[in-house]
PDB file of C-alpha atoms in Angstrom:
ATOM      1  CA  MET A   1      -0.087  -0.078  -0.043  1.00  0.00           C
ATOM      2  CA  THR A   2       1.099   3.404  -0.938  1.00  0.00           C
ATOM      3  CA  ARG A   3       2.314   5.581   2.224  1.00  0.00           C
ATOM      4  CA  ARG A   4       0.183   8.916   2.303  1.00  0.00           C
ATOM      5  CA  TYR A   5       2.049  12.139   3.065  1.00  0.00           C
ATOM      6  CA  PHE A   6      -1.270  14.113   3.527  1.00  0.00           C
ATOM      7  CA  THR A   7      -4.649  13.302   4.374  1.00  0.00           C
ATOM      8  CA  PRO A   8      -7.483  14.216   1.764  1.00  0.00           C
ATOM      9  CA  GLU A   9      -8.444  16.902   3.692  1.00  0.00           C
ATOM     10  CA  GLU A  10      -5.049  18.472   4.126  1.00  0.00           C
ATOM     11  CA  ALA A  11      -4.309  18.236   0.409  1.00  0.00           C
ATOM     12  CA  ASN A  12      -7.554  19.917  -0.439  1.00  0.00           C
ATOM     13  CA  ALA A  13      -6.897  22.612   1.826  1.00  0.00           C
ATOM     14  CA  GLN A  14      -3.398  23.325  -0.087  1.00  0.00           C
ATOM     15  CA  LEU A  15      -5.107  23.268  -3.480  1.00  0.00           C
ATOM     16  CA  ALA A  16      -5.648  27.129  -3.399  1.00  0.00           C
ATOM     17  CA  ALA A  17      -1.961  27.696  -2.803  1.00  0.00           C
ATOM     18  CA  VAL A  18      -0.627  24.968  -5.210  1.00  0.00           C
ATOM     19  CA  SER A  19      -3.128  25.403  -8.217  1.00  0.00           C
ATOM     20  CA  PRO A  20      -1.691  28.784  -9.434  1.00  0.00           C
ATOM     21  CA  VAL A  21       2.013  27.578  -9.177  1.00  0.00           C
ATOM     22  CA  ALA A  22       1.066  24.508 -11.044  1.00  0.00           C
ATOM     23  CA  GLU A  23      -0.826  26.750 -13.606  1.00  0.00           C
ATOM     24  CA  GLU A  24       2.147  28.877 -13.946  1.00  0.00           C
ATOM     25  CA  LEU A  25       4.567  25.651 -14.634  1.00  0.00           C
ATOM     26  CA  VAL A  26       2.264  24.290 -17.178  1.00  0.00           C
ATOM     27  CA  ALA A  27       2.176  27.848 -18.934  1.00  0.00           C
ATOM     28  CA  HIS A  28       6.010  27.774 -18.742  1.00  0.00           C
ATOM     29  CA  ARG A  29       6.179  24.429 -20.297  1.00  0.00           C
ATOM     30  CA  ARG A  30       3.945  25.348 -23.109  1.00  0.00           C
ATOM     31  CA  GLY A  31       6.203  28.428 -23.827  1.00  0.00           C
ATOM     32  CA  MET A  32       9.174  26.045 -23.976  1.00  0.00           C
ATOM     33  CA  ALA A  33       7.555  23.480 -26.285  1.00  0.00           C
ATOM     34  CA  SER A  34       6.873  26.355 -28.432  1.00  0.00           C
ATOM     35  CA  ALA A  35      10.213  27.795 -28.490  1.00  0.00           C
ATOM     36  CA  ALA A  36      11.675  24.241 -28.932  1.00  0.00           C
ATOM     37  CA  GLY A  37       9.300  23.572 -31.986  1.00  0.00           C
ATOM     38  CA  ARG A  38      10.532  26.934 -33.694  1.00  0.00           C
ATOM     39  CA  ARG A  39      14.042  26.089 -32.905  1.00  0.00           C
ATOM     40  CA  ALA A  40      13.647  22.869 -34.644  1.00  0.00           C
ATOM     41  CA  GLN A  41      12.040  24.384 -37.871  1.00  0.00           C
ATOM     42  CA  LEU A  42      14.831  26.911 -37.747  1.00  0.00           C
ATOM     43  CA  VAL A  43      17.426  23.835 -37.646  1.00  0.00           C
ATOM     44  CA  GLN A  44      15.668  22.218 -40.810  1.00  0.00           C
ATOM     45  CA  GLN A  45      15.730  25.465 -42.470  1.00  0.00           C
ATOM     46  CA  ILE A  46      19.301  26.125 -41.932  1.00  0.00           C
ATOM     47  CA  ALA A  47      20.181  22.375 -42.873  1.00  0.00           C
ATOM     48  CA  GLY A  48      18.376  22.935 -46.168  1.00  0.00           C
ATOM     49  CA  ASN A  49      19.693  25.999 -47.920  1.00  0.00           C
ATOM     50  CA  GLY A  50      19.024  28.677 -45.183  1.00  0.00           C
ATOM     51  CA  GLY A  51      16.708  30.640 -47.317  1.00  0.00           C
ATOM     52  CA  ASP A  52      15.129  33.666 -45.772  1.00  0.00           C
ATOM     53  CA  PHE A  53      17.424  32.929 -42.638  1.00  0.00           C
ATOM     54  CA  ASP A  54      17.269  35.727 -39.951  1.00  0.00           C
ATOM     55  CA  PRO A  55      20.401  35.666 -38.004  1.00  0.00           C
ATOM     56  CA  GLN A  56      18.770  37.212 -35.033  1.00  0.00           C
ATOM     57  CA  GLU A  57      16.207  34.404 -34.872  1.00  0.00           C
ATOM     58  CA  PRO A  58      18.345  31.758 -32.987  1.00  0.00           C
ATOM     59  CA  ARG A  59      19.205  34.153 -30.315  1.00  0.00           C
ATOM     60  CA  ALA A  60      15.616  35.356 -29.665  1.00  0.00           C
ATOM     61  CA  LEU A  61      14.561  31.723 -29.614  1.00  0.00           C
ATOM     62  CA  GLU A  62      17.433  30.930 -27.092  1.00  0.00           C
ATOM     63  CA  GLU A  63      16.533  33.895 -24.997  1.00  0.00           C
ATOM     64  CA  GLU A  64      12.770  32.986 -25.014  1.00  0.00           C
ATOM     65  CA  PHE A  65      13.777  29.196 -24.071  1.00  0.00           C
ATOM     66  CA  GLU A  66      15.910  30.337 -21.171  1.00  0.00           C
ATOM     67  CA  ARG A  67      13.096  32.965 -19.918  1.00  0.00           C
ATOM     68  CA  GLU A  68      10.479  30.030 -19.929  1.00  0.00           C
ATOM     69  CA  GLY A  69      12.868  27.854 -17.984  1.00  0.00           C
TER      70      GLY A  69
END
């Protein structure tokens, strides 16, 4: 049987404090996933012929990824 660290009542009492933090973590994860997806597209573009490559874009994506992390 799994050991419980909180009773259901104690856990429910903490939901008001934990929920906003969890929502913030989810939002940061979405931002990181979005930046990672754009970075993967950029890598494919560069691996091709690099057409329409904006040299500032990798730096901006890295900054966004770091900010979300």
